Structures are given as structure tokens and as C-alpha cells.
XYZ file of C-alpha atoms in Angstrom:
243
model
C -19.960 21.174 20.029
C -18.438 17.883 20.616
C -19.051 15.966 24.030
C -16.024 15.416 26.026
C -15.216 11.593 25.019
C -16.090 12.260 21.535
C -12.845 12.439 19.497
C -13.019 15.352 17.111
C -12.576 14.600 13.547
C -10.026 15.350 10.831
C -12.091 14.518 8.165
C -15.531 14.738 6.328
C -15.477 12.094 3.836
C -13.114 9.134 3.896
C -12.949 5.865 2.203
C -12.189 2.860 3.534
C -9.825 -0.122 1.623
C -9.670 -3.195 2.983
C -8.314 -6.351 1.385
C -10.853 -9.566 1.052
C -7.984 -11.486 2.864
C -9.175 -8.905 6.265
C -12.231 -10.643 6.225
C -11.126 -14.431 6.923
C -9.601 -14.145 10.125
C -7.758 -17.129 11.281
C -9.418 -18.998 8.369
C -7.430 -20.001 5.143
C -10.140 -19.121 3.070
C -13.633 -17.412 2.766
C -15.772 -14.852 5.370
C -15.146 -15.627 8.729
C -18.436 -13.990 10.248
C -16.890 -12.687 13.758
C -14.169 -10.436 12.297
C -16.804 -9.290 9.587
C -18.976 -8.137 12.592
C -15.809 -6.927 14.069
C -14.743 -4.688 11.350
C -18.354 -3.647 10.519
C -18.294 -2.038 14.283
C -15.013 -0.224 13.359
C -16.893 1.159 10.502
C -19.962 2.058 12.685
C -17.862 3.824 15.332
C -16.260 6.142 12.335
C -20.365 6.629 11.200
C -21.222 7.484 14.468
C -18.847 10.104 14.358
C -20.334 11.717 11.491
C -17.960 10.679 9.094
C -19.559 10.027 5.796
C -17.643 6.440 4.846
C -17.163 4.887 1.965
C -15.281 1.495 1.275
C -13.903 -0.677 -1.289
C -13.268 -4.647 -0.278
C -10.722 -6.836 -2.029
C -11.881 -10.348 -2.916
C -8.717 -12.420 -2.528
C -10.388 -14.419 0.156
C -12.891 -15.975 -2.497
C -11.200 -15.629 -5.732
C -7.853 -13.579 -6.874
C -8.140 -13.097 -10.690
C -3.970 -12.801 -11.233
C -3.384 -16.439 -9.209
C -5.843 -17.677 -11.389
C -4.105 -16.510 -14.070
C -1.129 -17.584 -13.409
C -2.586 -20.947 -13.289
C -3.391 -20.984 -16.716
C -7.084 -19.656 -16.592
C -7.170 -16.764 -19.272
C -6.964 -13.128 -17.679
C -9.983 -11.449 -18.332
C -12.082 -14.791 -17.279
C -10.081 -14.615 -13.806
C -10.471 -11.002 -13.009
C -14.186 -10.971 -13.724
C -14.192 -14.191 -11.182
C -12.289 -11.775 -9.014
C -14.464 -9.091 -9.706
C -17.874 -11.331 -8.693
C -15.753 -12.342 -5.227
C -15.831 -8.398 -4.156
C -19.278 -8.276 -4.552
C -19.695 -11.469 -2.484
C -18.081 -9.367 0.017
C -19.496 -6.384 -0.173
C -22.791 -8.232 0.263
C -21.742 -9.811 3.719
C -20.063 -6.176 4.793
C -23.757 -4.853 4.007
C -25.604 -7.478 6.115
C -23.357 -7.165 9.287
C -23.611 -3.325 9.131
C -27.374 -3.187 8.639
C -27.833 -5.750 11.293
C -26.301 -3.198 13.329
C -28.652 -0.513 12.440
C -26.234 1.499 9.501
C -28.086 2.026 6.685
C -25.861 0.662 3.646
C -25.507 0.434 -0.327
C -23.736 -1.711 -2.052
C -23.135 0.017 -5.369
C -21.372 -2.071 -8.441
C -19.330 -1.598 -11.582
C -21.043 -4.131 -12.806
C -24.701 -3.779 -13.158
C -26.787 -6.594 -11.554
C -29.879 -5.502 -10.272
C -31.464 -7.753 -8.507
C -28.539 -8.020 -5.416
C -27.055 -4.024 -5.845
C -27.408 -0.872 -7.027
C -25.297 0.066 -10.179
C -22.671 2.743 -10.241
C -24.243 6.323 -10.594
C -21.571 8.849 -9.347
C -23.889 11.478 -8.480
C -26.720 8.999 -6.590
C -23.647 7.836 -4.773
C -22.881 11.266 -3.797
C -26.195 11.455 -2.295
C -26.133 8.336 -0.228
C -23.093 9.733 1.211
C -25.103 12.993 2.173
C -27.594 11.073 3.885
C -25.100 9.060 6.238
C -24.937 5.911 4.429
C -21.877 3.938 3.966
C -21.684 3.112 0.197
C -19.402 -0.633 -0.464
C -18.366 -0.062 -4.090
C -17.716 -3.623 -5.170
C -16.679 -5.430 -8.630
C -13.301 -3.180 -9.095
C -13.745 -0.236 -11.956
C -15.771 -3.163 -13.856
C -13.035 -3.801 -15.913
C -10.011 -6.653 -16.555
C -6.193 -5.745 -15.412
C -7.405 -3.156 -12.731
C -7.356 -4.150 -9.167
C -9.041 -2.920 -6.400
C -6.389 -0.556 -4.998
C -6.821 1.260 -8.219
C -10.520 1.189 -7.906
C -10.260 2.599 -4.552
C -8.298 5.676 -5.317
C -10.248 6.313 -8.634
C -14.045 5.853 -6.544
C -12.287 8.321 -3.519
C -11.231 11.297 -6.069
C -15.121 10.791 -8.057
C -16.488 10.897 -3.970
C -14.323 13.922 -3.396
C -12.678 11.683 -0.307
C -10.470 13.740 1.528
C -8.404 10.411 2.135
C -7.989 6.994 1.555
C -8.120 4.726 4.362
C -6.255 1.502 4.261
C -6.411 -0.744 6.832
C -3.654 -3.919 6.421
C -2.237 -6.079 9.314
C 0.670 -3.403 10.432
C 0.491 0.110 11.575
C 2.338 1.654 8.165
C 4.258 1.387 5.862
C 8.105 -0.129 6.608
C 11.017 -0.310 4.491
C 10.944 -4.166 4.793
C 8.884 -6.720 5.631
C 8.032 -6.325 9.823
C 7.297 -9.499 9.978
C 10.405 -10.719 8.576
C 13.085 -8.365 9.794
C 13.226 -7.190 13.129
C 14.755 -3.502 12.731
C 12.531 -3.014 10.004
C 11.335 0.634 10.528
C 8.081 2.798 10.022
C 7.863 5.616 8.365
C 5.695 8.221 9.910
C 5.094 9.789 6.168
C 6.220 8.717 2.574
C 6.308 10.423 -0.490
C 4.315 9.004 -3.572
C 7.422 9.051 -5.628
C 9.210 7.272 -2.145
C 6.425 4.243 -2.797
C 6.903 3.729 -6.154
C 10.899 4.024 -6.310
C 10.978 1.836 -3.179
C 8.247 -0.944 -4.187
C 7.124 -0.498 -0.931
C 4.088 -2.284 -1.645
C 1.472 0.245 -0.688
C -1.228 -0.318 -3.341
C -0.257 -1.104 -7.061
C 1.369 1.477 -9.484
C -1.540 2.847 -10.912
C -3.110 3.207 -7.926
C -0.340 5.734 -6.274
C -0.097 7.654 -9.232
C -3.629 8.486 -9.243
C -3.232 9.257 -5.805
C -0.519 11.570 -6.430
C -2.025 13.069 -9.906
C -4.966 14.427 -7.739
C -3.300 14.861 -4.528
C -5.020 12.325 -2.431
C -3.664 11.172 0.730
C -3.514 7.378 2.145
C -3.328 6.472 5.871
C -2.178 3.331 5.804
C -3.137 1.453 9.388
C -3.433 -1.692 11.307
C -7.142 -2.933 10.951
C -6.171 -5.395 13.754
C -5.976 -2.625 16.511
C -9.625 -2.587 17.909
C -11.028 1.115 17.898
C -7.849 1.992 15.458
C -9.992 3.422 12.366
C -11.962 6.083 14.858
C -8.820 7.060 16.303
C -6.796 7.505 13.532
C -9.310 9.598 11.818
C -9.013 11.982 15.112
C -4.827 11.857 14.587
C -4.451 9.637 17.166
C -2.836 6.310 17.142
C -0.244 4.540 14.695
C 0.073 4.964 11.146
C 1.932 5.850 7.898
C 0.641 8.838 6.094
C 1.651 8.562 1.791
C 1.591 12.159 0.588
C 3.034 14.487 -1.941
């Protein structure tokens, strides 16, 4: 039995995607330690909740393996960079969440065992059980994937029930909001709808994995304080990307 201001819950197990961009605020660059705190509060509320959370971080606020790339650095060197920026990340998500009292793991593709655990699907699992939010960092641990696709693939091994991505608008549009005034939201989308479209949900691979298993993705504003807990109770302003 829920208590009267206590939202009740759509979901079990969800995982959380944000990009490493979320975490700089008003800064050009790097961890801007306010709007970490701020986000790890979101993530808390959701906890709270009994909501067993999950999340994956981008790390284009350090280091974005495809701009490096593109600047001549060779692929595989820049997406390993990229790879070593999520874990940076991660690391700082872990700190403001514990400081808050949530106990946290910070599992990675790549093993290094001194800072994090390594990837183990099952001893995942069972941090999940026990109410702590796992931050799966370094990508899949492999060149050319990014972390949308490392999202989608660690939320179907979790069993998620959803994929949670938090941007800076409430949805999806059909054109940039920012841009074009009468852009407009759509309240769902089709997987096929995303990819046809480009509508620039997550990459290719990552919305047919989605689709291939059926997995849905809320796609929200992380800038709307107390917008992750009540989305998760169907309240609020978002896109839903479904079959």
C-alpha cells in the first residue's frame, strides 16, 4: 500500500541513458558538479520509489571518439578514449549518489579493477535485487559501438522493462524544437517511424535492438526537476518509441 503522495509506479526495472554532454551544465566542457548532484537526486527520488535503476552515461563531455576521428586520430584509438571518458563519468555519478546515501556500482566493459567492478551479467542482476543503482560505463567494450547501443543491449541482458532517456526536450519532434517553432511532439513513434524519419532518437543499431526485443524508450526532458519520478508514474511530458 502506497502512501497518499507517493506516485505509484509503472515499472520495476528501468534504465536510465543520459548523454555525458547532461552532465556539464552551462559549462562548454567537463562535470559541472551542481547538475551532477542535481541529476543524482532525480535518480534517488526514482530509488526511493523502489525502482531498481540502472544507467548508462555518454562521455561526450570529456572525450567523443567519432570527433576525434574525424580529426584524423585513428578510430579505434578515439573510441577507446571515448570509452575511458564514460567511466570518468560514471565515477563522479557514483560519488554524488553515495554521498547521498544510494548504495552504487559502477560496473565496466572494460575490466580495471582497481576503480570498478567488471561486467558479470548475473552479479549485476543481483545488485539490482538489492536496490543498488548499477552505472555501466566504457560502452559494450568495444570500437564503432556507442553508448545508445550499449544502453539498449545492457537493458534487454537486465530484463529492463524500459529505457529511459533523458535529453534537453520532452520527446521526440519531427524537427529540431529549437530551431523551428511549429515543430511538433509526438506522443508515441514507431521504431520503423525513427529510423525512416532520422529522427535522431539513439543510433541505428540501437533502435533495432530495441525493436528486435521489444523494448520501449521514454524519451524525456532531464531538465524538468522531479521529471524522471513522474514520468515513471505516467505523468508528465514525453515521447514513448514502441512497436
Amino acid at each position: 500500500m502506497t502512501e497518499a503522495n507517493e506516485p505509484i509506479v509503472k515499472y520495476k526495472r528501468v534504465l536510465l541513458k543520459i548523454s555525458g554532454e547532461a552532465l556539464m551544465g552551462d559549462q562548454g566542457y567537463g562535470l559541472h558538479p551542481p547538475t551532477v548532484e542535481r541529476i543524482a537526486r532525480e535518480v534517488k527520488s526514482v530509488r526511493d520509489l523502489g525502482v531498481e535503476i540502472c544507467m548508462v552515461i555518454g562521455g561526450g563531455n570529456i572525450f567523443r571518439g567519432l570527433a576525434g576521428s574525424a580529426q584524423g586520430m585513428e578510430r579505434t584509438t578515439a573510441d577507446y578514449m571515448g570509452m575511458l571518458a564514460t567511466v570518468m563519468n560514471a565515477l563522479a555519478m557514483q560519488g554524488a549518489l553515495e554521498s547521498m546515501g544510494v548504495f552504487t556500482r559502477v560496473i565496466s566493459a572494460i575490466p580495471m579493477d582497481q576503480v570498478c567492478e567488471p561486467y558479470i551479467r548475473r552479479r549485476a542482476v543481483r545488485h539490482l535485487e538489492k536496490k543498488r543503482v548499477c552505472i555501466f560505463a566504457a560502452g559494450t567494450g568495444n570500437p564503432y559501438f556507442t553508448t545508445d547501443t550499449a544502453a539498449t543491449l545492457r537493458a534487454n541482458e537486465m530484463s529492463c522493462e524500459a529505457i529511459f532517456k533523458g535529453t534537453k526536450v520532452d520527446g521526440v519532434y519531427d524537427m529540431d524544437p529549437k530551431k523551428h517553432a511549429h515543430a511538433k511532439r509526438y506522443d508515441t513513434v514507431s521504431y520503423d517511424e525513427v529510423l525512416q524519419k532520422n529522427l535522431g532518437v539513439m543510433d541505428a543499431s540501437a533502435i533495432a535492438l530495441a525493436r528486435d526485443n521489444n523494448l520501449p524508450i521514454i524519451v524525456f526532458s532531464l531538465d524538468e526537476p522531479g521529471g524522471f519520478r513522474g514520468i515513471l508514474a505516467g505523468q508528465g511530458t514525453y515521447t514513448r518509441v514502441q512497436g
